[in-house]
Short mmCIF file of C-alpha atoms (C1' of nucleotides) in Angstrom, two decimals:
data_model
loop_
_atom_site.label_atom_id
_atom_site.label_comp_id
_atom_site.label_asym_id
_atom_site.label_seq_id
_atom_site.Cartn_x
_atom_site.Cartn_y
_atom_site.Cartn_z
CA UNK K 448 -142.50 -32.44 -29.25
CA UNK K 449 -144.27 -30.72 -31.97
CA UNK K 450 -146.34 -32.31 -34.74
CA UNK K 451 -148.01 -30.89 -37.87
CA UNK K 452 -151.96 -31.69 -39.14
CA UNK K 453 -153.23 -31.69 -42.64
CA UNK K 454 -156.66 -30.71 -42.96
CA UNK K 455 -156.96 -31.65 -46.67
CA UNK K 456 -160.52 -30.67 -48.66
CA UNK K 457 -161.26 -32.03 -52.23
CA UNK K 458 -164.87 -31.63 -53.59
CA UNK K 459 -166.70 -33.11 -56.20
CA UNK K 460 -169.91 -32.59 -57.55
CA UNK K 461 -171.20 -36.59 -56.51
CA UNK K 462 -169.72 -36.58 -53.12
CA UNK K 463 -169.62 -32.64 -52.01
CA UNK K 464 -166.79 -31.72 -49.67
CA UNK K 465 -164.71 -34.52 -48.63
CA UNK K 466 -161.81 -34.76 -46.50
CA UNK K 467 -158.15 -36.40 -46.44
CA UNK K 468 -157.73 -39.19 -43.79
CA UNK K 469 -155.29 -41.66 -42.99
CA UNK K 470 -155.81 -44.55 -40.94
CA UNK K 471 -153.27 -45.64 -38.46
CA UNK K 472 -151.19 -48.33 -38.57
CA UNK K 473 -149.79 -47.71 -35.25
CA UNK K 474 -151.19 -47.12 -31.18
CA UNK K 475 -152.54 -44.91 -30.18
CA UNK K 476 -155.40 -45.21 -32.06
CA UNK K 477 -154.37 -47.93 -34.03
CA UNK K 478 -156.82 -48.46 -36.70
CA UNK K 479 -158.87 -45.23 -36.63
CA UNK K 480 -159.05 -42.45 -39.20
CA UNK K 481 -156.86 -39.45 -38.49
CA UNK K 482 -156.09 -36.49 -40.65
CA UNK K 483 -152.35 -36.76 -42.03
CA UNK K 484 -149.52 -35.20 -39.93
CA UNK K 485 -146.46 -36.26 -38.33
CA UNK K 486 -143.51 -34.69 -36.52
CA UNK K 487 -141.46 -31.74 -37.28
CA UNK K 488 -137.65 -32.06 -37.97
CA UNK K 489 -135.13 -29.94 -36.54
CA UNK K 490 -134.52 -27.35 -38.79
CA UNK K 491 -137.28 -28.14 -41.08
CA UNK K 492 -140.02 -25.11 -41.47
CA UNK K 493 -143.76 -25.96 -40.36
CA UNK K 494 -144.97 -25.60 -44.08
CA UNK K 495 -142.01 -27.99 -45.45
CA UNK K 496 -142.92 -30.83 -42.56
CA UNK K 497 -146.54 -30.85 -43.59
CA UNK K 498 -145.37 -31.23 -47.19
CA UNK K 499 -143.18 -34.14 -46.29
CA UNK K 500 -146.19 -35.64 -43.91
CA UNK K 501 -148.61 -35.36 -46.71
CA UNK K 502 -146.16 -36.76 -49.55
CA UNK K 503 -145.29 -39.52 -47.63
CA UNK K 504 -148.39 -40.49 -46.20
CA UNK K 505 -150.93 -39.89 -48.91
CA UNK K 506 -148.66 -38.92 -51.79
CA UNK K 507 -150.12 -36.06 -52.80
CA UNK K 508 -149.34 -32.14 -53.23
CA UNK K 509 -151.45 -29.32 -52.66
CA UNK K 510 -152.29 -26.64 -54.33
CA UNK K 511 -153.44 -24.13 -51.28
CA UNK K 512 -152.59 -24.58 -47.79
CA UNK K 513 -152.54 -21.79 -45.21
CA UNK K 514 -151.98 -22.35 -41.51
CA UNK K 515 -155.02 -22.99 -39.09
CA UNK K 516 -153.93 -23.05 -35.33
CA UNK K 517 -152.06 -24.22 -33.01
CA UNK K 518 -153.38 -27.05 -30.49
CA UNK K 519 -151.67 -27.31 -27.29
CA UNK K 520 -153.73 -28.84 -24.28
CA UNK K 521 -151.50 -31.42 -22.70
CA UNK K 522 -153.46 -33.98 -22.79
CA UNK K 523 -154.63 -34.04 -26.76
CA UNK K 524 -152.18 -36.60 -27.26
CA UNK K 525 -152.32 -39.72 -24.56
CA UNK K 526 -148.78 -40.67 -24.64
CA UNK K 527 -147.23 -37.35 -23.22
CA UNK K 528 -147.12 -33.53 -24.11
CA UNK K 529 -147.98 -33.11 -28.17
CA UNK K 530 -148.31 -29.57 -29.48
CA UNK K 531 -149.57 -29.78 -33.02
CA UNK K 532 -149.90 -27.09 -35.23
CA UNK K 533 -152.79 -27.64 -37.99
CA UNK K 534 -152.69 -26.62 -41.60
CA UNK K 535 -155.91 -26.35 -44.36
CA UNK K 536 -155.26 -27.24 -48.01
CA UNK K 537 -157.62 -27.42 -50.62
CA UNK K 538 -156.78 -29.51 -54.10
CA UNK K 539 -158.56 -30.76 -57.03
CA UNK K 540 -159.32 -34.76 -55.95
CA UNK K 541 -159.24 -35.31 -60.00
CA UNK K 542 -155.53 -33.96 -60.33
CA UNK K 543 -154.37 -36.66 -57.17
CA UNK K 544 -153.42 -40.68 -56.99
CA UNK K 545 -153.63 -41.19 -53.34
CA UNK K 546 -150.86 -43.62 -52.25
CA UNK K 547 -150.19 -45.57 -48.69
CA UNK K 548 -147.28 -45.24 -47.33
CA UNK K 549 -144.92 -46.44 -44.48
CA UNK K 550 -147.03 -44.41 -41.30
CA UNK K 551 -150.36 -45.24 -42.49
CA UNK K 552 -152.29 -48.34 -43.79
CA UNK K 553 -154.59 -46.18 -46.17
CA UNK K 554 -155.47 -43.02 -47.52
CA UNK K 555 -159.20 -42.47 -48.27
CA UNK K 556 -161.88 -39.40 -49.07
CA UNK K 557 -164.44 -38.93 -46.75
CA UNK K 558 -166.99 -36.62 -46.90
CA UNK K 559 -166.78 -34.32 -44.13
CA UNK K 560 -170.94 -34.17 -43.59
CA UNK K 561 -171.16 -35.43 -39.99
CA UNK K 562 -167.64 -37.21 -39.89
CA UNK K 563 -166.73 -38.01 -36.32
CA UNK K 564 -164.40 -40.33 -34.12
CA UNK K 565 -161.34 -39.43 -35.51
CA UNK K 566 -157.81 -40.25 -33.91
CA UNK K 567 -156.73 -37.75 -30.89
CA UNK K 568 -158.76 -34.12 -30.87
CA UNK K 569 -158.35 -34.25 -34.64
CA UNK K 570 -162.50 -33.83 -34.34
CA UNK K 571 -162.21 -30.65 -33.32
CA UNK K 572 -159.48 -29.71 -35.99
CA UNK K 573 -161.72 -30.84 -38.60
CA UNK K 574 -164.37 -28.69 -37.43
CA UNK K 575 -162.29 -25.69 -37.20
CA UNK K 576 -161.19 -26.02 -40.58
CA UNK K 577 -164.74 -26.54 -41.46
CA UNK K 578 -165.65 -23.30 -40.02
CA UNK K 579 -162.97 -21.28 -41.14
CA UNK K 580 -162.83 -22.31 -44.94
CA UNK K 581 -166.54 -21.19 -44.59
CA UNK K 582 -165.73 -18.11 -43.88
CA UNK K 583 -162.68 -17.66 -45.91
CA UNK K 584 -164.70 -18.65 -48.90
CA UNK K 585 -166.83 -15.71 -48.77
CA UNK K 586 -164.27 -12.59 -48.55
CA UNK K 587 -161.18 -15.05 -50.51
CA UNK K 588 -161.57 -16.38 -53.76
CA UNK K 589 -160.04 -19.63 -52.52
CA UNK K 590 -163.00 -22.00 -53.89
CA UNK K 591 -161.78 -22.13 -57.12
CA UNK K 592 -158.45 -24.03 -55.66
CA UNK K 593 -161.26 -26.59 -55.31
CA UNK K 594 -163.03 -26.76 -58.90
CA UNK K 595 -160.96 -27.63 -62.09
CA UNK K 596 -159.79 -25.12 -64.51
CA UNK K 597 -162.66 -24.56 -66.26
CA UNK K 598 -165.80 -25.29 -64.69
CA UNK K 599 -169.50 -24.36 -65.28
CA UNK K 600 -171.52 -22.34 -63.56
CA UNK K 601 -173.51 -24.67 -61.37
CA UNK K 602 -170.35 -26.06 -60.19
CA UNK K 603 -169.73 -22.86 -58.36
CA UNK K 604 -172.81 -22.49 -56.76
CA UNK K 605 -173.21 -25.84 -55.40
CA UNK K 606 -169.53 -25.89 -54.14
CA UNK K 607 -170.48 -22.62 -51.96
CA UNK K 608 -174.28 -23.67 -51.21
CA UNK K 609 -172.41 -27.52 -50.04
CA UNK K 610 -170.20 -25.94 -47.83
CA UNK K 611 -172.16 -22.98 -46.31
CA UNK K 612 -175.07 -25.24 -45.71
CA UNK K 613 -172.40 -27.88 -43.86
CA UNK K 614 -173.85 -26.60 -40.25
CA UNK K 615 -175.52 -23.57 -40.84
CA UNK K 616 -178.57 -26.15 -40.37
CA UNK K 617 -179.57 -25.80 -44.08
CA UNK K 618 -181.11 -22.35 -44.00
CA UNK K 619 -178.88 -20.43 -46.59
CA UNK K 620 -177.87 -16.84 -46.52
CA UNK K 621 -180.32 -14.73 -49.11
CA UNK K 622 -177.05 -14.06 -51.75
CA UNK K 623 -176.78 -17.92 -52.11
CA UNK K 624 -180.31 -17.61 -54.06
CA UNK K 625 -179.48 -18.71 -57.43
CA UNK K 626 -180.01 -15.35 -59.57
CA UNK K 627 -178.78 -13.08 -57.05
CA UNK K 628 -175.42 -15.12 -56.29
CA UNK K 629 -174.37 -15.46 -59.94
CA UNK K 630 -175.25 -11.49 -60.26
CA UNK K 631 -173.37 -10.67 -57.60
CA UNK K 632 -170.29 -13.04 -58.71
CA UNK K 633 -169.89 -11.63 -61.94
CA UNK K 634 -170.73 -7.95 -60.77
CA UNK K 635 -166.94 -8.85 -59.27
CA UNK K 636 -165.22 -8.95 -62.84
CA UNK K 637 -162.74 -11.66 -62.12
CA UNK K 638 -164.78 -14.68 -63.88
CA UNK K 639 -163.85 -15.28 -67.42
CA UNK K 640 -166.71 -16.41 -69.72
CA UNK K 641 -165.94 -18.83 -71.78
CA UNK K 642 -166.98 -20.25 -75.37
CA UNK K 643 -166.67 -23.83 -74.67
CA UNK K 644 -170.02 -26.07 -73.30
CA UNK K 645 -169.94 -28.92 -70.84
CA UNK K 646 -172.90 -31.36 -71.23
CA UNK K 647 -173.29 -34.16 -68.80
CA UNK K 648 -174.90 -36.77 -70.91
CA UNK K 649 -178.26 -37.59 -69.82
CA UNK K 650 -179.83 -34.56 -68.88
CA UNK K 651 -180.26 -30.77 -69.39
CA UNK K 652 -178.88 -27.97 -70.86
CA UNK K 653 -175.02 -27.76 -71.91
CA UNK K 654 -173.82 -25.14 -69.30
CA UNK K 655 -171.21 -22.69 -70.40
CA UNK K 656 -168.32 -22.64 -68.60
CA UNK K 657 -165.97 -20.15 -66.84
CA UNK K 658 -162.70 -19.83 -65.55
CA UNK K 659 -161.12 -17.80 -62.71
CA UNK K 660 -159.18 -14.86 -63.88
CA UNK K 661 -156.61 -14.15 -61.41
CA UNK K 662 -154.97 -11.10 -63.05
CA UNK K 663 -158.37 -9.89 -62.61
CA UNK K 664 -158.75 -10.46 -59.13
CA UNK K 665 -155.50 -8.66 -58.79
CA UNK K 666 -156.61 -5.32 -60.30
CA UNK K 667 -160.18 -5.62 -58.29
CA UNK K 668 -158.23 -6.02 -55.17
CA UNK K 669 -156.48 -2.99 -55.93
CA UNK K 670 -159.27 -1.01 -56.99
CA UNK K 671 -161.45 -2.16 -53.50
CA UNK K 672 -160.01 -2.66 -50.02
CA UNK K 673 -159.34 -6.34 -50.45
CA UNK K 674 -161.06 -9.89 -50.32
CA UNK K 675 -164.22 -10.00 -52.17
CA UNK K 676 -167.11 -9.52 -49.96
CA UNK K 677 -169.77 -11.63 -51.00
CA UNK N 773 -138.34 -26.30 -28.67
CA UNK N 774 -141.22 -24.43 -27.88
CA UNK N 775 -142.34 -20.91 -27.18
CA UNK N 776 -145.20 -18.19 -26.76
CA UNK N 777 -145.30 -14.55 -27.08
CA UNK N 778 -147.85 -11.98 -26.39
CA UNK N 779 -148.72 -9.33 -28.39
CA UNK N 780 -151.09 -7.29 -26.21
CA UNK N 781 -152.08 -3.78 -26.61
CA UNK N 782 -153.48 -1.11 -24.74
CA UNK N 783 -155.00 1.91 -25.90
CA UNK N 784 -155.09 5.80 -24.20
CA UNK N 785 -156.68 8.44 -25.68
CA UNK N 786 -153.53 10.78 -25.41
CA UNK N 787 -151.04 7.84 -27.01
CA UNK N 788 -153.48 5.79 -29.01
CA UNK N 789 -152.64 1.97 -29.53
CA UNK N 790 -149.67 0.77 -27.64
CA UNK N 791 -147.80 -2.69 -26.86
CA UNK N 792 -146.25 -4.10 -24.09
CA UNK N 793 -142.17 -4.65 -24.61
CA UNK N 794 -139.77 -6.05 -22.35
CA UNK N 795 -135.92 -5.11 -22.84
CA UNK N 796 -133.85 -8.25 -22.92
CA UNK N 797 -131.49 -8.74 -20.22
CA UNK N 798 -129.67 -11.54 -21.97
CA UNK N 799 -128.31 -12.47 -25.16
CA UNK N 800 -129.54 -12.76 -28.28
CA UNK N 801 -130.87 -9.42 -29.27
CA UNK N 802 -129.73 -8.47 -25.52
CA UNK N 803 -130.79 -5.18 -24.61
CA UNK N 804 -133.07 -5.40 -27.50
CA UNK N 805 -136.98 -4.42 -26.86
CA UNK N 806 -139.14 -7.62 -27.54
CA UNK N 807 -142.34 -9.39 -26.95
CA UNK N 808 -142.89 -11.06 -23.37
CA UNK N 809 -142.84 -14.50 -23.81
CA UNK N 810 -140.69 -18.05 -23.26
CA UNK N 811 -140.65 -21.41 -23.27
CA UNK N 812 -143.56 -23.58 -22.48
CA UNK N 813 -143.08 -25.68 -19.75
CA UNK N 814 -143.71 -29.69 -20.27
CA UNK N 815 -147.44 -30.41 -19.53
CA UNK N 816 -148.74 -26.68 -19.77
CA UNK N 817 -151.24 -25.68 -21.80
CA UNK N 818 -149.97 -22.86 -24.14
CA UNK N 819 -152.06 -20.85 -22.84
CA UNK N 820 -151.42 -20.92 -18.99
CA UNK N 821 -147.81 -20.78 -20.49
CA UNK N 822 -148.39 -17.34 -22.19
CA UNK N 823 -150.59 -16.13 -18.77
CA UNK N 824 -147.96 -17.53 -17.03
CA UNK N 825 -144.66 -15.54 -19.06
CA UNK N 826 -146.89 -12.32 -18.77
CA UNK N 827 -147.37 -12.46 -15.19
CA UNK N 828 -143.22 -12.84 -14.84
CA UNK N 829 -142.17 -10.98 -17.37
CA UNK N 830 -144.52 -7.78 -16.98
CA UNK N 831 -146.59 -8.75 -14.06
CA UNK N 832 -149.67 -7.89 -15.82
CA UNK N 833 -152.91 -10.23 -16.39
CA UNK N 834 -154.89 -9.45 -19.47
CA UNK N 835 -158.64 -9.28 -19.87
CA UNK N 836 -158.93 -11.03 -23.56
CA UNK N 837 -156.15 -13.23 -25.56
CA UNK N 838 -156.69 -15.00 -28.45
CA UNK N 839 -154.02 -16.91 -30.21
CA UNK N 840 -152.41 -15.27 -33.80
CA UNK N 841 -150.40 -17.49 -35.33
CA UNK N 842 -147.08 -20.31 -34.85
CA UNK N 843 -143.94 -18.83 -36.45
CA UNK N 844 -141.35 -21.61 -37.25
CA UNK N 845 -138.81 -20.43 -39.75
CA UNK N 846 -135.64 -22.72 -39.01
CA UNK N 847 -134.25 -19.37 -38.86
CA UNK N 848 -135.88 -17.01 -36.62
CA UNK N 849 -133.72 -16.99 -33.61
CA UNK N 850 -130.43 -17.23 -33.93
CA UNK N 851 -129.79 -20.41 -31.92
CA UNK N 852 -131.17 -23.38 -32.86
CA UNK N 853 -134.57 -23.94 -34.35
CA UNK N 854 -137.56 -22.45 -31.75
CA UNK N 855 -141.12 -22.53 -33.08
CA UNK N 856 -143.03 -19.40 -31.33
CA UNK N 857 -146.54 -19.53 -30.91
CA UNK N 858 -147.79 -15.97 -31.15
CA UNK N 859 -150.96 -14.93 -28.57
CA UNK N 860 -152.38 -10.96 -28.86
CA UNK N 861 -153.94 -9.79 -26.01
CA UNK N 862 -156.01 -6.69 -25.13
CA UNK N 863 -155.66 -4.91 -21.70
CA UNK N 864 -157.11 -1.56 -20.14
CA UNK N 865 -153.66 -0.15 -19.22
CA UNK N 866 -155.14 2.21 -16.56
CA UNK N 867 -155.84 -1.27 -14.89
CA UNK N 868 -152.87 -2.59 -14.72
CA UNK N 869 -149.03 -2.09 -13.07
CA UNK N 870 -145.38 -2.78 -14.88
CA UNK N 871 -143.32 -4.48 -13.39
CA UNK N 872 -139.78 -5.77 -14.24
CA UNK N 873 -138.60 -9.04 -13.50
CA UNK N 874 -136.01 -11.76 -13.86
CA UNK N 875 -135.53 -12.32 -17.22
CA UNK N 876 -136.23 -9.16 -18.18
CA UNK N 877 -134.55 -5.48 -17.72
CA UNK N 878 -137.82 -3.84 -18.09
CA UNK N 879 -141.38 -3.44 -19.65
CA UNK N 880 -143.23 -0.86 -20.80
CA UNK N 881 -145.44 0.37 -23.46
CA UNK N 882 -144.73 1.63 -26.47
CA UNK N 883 -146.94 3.30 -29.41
CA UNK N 884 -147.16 0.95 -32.20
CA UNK N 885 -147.27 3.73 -34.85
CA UNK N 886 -144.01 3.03 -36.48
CA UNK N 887 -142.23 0.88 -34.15
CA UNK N 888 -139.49 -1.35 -35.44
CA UNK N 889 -136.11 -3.54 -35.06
CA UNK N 890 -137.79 -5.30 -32.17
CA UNK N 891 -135.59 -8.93 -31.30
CA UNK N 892 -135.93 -11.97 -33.47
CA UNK N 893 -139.16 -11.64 -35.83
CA UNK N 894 -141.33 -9.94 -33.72
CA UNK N 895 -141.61 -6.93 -35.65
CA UNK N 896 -143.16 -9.42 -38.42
CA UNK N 897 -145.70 -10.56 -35.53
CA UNK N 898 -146.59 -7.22 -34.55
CA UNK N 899 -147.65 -6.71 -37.81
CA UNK N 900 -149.61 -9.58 -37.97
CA UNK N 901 -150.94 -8.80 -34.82
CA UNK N 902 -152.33 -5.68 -35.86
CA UNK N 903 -153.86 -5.87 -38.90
CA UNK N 904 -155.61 -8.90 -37.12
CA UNK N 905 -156.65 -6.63 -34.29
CA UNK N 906 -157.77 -4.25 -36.74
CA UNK N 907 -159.82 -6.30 -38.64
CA UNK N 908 -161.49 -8.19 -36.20
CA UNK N 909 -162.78 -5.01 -34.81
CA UNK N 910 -164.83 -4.49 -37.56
CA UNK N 911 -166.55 -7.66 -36.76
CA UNK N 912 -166.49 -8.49 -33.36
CA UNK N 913 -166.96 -5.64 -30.54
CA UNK N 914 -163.45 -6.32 -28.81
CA UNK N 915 -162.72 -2.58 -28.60
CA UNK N 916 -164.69 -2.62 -25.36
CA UNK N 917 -161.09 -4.69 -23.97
CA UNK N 918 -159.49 -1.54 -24.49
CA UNK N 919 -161.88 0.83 -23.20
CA UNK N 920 -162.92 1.81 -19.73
CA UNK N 921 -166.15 0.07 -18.28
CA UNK N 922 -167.89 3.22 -18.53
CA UNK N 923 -166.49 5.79 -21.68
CA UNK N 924 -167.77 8.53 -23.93
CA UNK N 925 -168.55 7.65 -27.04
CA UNK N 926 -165.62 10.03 -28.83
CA UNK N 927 -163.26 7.26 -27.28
CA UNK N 928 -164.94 4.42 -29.03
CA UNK N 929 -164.97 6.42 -31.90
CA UNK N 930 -161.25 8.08 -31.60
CA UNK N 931 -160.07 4.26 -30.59
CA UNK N 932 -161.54 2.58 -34.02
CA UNK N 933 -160.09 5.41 -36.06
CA UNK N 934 -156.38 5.59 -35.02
CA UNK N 935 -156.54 1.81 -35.18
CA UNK N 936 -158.24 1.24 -38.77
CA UNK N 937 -156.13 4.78 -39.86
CA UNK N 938 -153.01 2.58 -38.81
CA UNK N 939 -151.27 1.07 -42.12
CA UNK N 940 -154.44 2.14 -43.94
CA UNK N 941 -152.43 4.92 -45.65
CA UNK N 942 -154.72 7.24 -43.29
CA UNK N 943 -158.03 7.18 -45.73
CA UNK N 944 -160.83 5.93 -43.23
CA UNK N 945 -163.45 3.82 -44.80
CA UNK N 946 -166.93 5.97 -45.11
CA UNK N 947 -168.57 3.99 -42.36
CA UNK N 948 -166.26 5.87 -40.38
CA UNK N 949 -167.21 9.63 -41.08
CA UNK N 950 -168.71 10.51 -37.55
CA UNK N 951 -172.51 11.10 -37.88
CA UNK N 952 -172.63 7.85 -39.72
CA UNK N 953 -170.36 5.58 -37.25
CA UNK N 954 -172.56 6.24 -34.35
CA UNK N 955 -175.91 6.25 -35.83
CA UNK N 956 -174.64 2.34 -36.77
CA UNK N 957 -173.46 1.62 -33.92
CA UNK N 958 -176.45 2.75 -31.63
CA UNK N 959 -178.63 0.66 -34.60
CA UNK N 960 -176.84 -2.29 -33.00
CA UNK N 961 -178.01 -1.97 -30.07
CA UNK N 962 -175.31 -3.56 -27.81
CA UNK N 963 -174.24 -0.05 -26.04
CA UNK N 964 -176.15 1.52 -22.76
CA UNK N 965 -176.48 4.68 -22.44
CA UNK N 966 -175.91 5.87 -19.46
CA UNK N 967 -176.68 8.88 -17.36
CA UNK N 968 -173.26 9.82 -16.46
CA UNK N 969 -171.19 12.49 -18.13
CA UNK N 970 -168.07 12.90 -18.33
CA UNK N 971 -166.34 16.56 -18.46
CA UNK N 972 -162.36 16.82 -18.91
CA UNK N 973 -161.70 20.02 -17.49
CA UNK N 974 -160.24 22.73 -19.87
CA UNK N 975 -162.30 22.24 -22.53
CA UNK N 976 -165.80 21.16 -24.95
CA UNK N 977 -169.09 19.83 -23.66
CA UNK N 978 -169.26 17.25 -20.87
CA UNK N 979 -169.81 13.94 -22.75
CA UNK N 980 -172.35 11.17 -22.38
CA UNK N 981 -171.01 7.77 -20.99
CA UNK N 982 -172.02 4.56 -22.54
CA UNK N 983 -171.49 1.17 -21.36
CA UNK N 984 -171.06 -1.82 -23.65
CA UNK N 985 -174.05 -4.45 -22.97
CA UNK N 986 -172.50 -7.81 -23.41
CA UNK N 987 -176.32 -9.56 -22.77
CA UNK N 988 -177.57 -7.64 -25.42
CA UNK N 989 -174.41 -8.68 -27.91
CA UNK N 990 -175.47 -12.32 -27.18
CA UNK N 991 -179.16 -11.26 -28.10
CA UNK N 992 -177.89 -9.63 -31.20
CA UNK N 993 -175.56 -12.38 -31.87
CA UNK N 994 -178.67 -14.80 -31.79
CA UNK N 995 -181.05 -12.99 -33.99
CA UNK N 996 -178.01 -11.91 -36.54
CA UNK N 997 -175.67 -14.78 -37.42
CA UNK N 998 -172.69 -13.64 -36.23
CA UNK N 999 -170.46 -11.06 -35.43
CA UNK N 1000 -171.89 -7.37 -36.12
CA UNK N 1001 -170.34 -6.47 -39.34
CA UNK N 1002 -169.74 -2.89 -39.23
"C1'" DA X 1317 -194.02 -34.30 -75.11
"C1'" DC X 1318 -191.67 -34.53 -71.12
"C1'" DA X 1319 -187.89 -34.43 -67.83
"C1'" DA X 1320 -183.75 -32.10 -66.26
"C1'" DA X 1321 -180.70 -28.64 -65.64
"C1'" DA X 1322 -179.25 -23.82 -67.46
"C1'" DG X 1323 -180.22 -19.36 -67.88
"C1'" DT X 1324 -182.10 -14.74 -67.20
"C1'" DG X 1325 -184.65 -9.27 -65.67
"C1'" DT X 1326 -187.32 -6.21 -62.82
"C1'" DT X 1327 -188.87 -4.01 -58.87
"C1'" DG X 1328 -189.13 -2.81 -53.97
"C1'" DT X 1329 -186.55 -1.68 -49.95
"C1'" DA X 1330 -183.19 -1.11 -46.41
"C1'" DG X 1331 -178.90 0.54 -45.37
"C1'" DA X 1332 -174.87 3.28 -46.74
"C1'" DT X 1333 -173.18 7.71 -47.87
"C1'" DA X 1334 -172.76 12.58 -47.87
"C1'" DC X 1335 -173.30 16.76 -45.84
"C1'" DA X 1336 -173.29 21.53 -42.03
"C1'" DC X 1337 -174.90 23.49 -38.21
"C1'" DC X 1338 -176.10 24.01 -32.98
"C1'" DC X 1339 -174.88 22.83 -27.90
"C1'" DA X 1340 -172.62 22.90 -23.35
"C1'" DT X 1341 -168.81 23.92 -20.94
"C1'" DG X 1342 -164.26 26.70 -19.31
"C1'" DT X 1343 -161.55 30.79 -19.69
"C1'" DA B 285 -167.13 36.27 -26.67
"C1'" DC B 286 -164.48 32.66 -28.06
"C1'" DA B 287 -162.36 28.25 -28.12
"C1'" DT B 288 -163.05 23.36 -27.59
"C1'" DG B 289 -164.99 19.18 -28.20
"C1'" DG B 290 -169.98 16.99 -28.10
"C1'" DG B 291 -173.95 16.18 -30.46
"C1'" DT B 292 -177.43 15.68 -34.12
"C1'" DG B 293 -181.22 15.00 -38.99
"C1'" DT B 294 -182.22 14.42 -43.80
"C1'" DA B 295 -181.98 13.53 -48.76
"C1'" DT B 296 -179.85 10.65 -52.18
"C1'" DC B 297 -178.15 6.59 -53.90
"C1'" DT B 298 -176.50 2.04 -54.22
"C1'" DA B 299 -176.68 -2.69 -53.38
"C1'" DC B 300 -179.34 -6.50 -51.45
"C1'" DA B 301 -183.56 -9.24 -51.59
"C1'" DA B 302 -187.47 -11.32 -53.59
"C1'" DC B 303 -189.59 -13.36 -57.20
"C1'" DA B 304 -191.09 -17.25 -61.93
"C1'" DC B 305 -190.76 -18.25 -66.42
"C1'" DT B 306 -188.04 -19.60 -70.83
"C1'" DT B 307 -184.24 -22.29 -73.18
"C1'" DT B 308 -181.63 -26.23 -74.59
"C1'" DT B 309 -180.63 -30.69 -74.54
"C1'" DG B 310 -181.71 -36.20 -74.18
"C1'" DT B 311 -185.12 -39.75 -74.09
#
DNA sequence: ACAAAAGTGTTGTAGATACACCCATGT
DNA sequence: ACATGGGTGTATCTACAACACTTTTGT
C-alpha cells in the first residue's frame, strides 16, 4: 500500500508562506485538514500519481516539485500498513483556481506559521518540508518558483526573511540585513534589472522591479561549483 | 510492492571508498552484482526492514543509515512495478564480517571508483548515493562512520579527498590544500588529540592519533547553527 | 510637511587562500 | 644518507558584517 503527499507552498506578500490542504471527506480523520495525496496506481510513476492527486483534489499544477522522503512507520496510518512517500512543490497562488473535488470537501491556503493537527503524521511532513525548503532556498534559486515573473525587490527579501525566520525563533542570519542581502544577490549576476516600476497605491516609493534570469544562472553555475551559496 | 536497498560504504586507506554488493542468486539480473536489499515485510518499519535485509543478505550491522531517496519508475525492474526505497549507510569495514546467505551468492566490497552495470537501477542510486555522501561531508562530520575510533589525521584528510576528488573531475576545492584543511578543522574544535601515535612500519614519521569528540560537536552545534560548514 | 517604503556606500574584520621548508622514523 | 610520510607559520586578499541617511511617492 503506498500513497503519495503534496506538500504544496504558495506565498504572498499579505499572508507570507501558506500551505495546500485538503480537508477530508472521509474516516479516518474525517473532517480534518490534510495535505493532498492519495494512492499510487500500478504502473503509474511516483511524480505522475502526485500530479493526478493534486489535479483531482485541488485542481491545480505545479510549477516545482522535487521529492521529500519517504514515511514508513507502521502505524502512521490507523487503518493498516501505509508507506507514503512525500513530495514539495512550490507555485504562484495568483496563477491557481483551487477546485474540490470527489476525495476532498475543500481546498484552502493556510499559512504554515504554527499550523498543527493535521490528518495522520502529515505534521511532521509539513515540518520537514518547512525545514528543507529553508535550506534549499539558500544554495537553490528555487524562491523565485514562488514570486511572479517580475517582482520588486522587497518581494524577495521578505519571501526569504518570512521563511528563514519561520522557526529560527526570529533572530535572522547577518546576510538577511537589508543592504548586505541585496549586495550579495546581485553580486550573483542572475537578476535582471528591469525598467518597469510597481507602485502599491497608498504608500512609498515605486520599487523597480526584477526578474530571474535563468540563462544566467546557468552560466554562473558553470563558472562556480554549483547552487548559489548565499 | 515494496522494497529497500542499502547503499553503505566503507572506506580503507589502501582501497579508498567502497560498497557492499551482493551477487544475485536468482533471476532477474541473476548473477548480477547489486545492492542488498528486499521486500518490506507488512507492519515493518522501513527501516528495521533495511537492518533487517542487511543482516541476511551480508550479515553486517551498520553504525549510521540515513535514508536517500524512493525510486519508482514503472520500469525499473523488469517484473512488475516495485517502488525501492533507497537507505546509504556508513560502516568501519575492519569491524565487520561478510557473510553470504540465502538469497544471495555472495557479498563483498567493491571500490566505487568507476563501478557500473550493477542489477536494475542501482547504478543510478549509487550515484545518488555518493554525491549525497559527498556533500554531506562537507557539512556534517559523518566521516568519523568511516574511520577508526582512534586515527591519524592523514586518514581524515586522505578519506575527504578521494571522496570529494570522486566525480569532481579530480580538482579539489582550496579548502582542501593540506595546511589549510587541518588548521580548519582543529578551529572547530570537535577532534581530541590524543597522545597516541601511530607508526606503520616501513616508512615516514609515526603519526598523531585524534579522536572525534561528539560532546564537543553538540557544543559546537549549539553555539553555531548548524552543521560545521567546511 | 509628514508618513511609508525604496534605495544606496564605506569601512573594519575575520576567515580563506597561497605558499615551502623541517621532522621523525626505517632501511 | 636517503626515502617516506608527518607536521607546521605567515602574509595577502577577499568576502562578510555593521552601520544611517536620502529619495520618491501619496495624503
Amino acid at each position: 500500500m503506498l500513497t503519495v503527499d503534496a506538500v504544496v507552498f504558495g506565498y504572498t506578500k499579505e499572508k507570507g508562506i501558506s500551505v495546500l490542504l485538503v480537508k477530508r471527506k472521509y474516516p479516518p480523520f474525517q473532517g480534518k485538514w490534510a495535505l493532498p495525496g492519495g494512492f499510487v496506481d500500478e504502473g503509474e510513476s511516483l511524480e505522475d500519481a502526485v500530479a493526478r492527486e493534486l489535479k483531482e483534489e485541488t485542481g491545480i499544477e505545479v510549477g516545482y516539485m522535487e521529492q521529500l522522503y519517504t514515511f514508513g512507520k507502521p502505524d502512521r496510518d490507523p487503518r493498516k500498513h501505509i508507506v507514503a512517500v512525500a513530495y514539495f512543490a512550490l507555485v504562484r497562488p495568483e496563477t491557481v483556481t483551487l477546485v474540490a473535488d470527489t476525495d476532498a470537501e475543500e481546498a484552502a491556503w493556510f499559512p504554515v506559521e504554527g499550523l498543527q493537527d493535521l490528518a495522520f503524521d502529515h505534521d511532521a511532513i509539513l515540518q520537514m518540508a518547512i525545514e528543507r525548503v529553508r535550506n534549499k532556498l539558500t544554495y537553490e534559486p528555487i524562491g523565485f518558483e514562488l514570486l511572479e515573473e517580475k517582482f520588486p525587490f522587497s518581494d524577495l527579501e521578505h519571501l526569504y526573511t518570512s521563511l528563514i525566520a519561520l522557526e529560527t525563533g526570529e533572530n535572522l542570519p547577518k546576510f538577511m540585513e537589508r543592504r548586505n542581502f541585496k549586495k550579495k544577490f546581485m553580486s550573483l549576476g542572475i537578476l535582471e534589472e528591469l525598467d518597469d516600476y510597481l507602485h502599491y497605491p497608498g504608500s512609498g516609493r515605486p520599487a523597480r522591479l526584477y526578474r530571474f534570469n535563468e540563462k544566467a544562472y546557468y552560466a554562473y553555475k558553470k563558472r562556480k561549483g554549483m547552487g548559489f551559496e548565499l
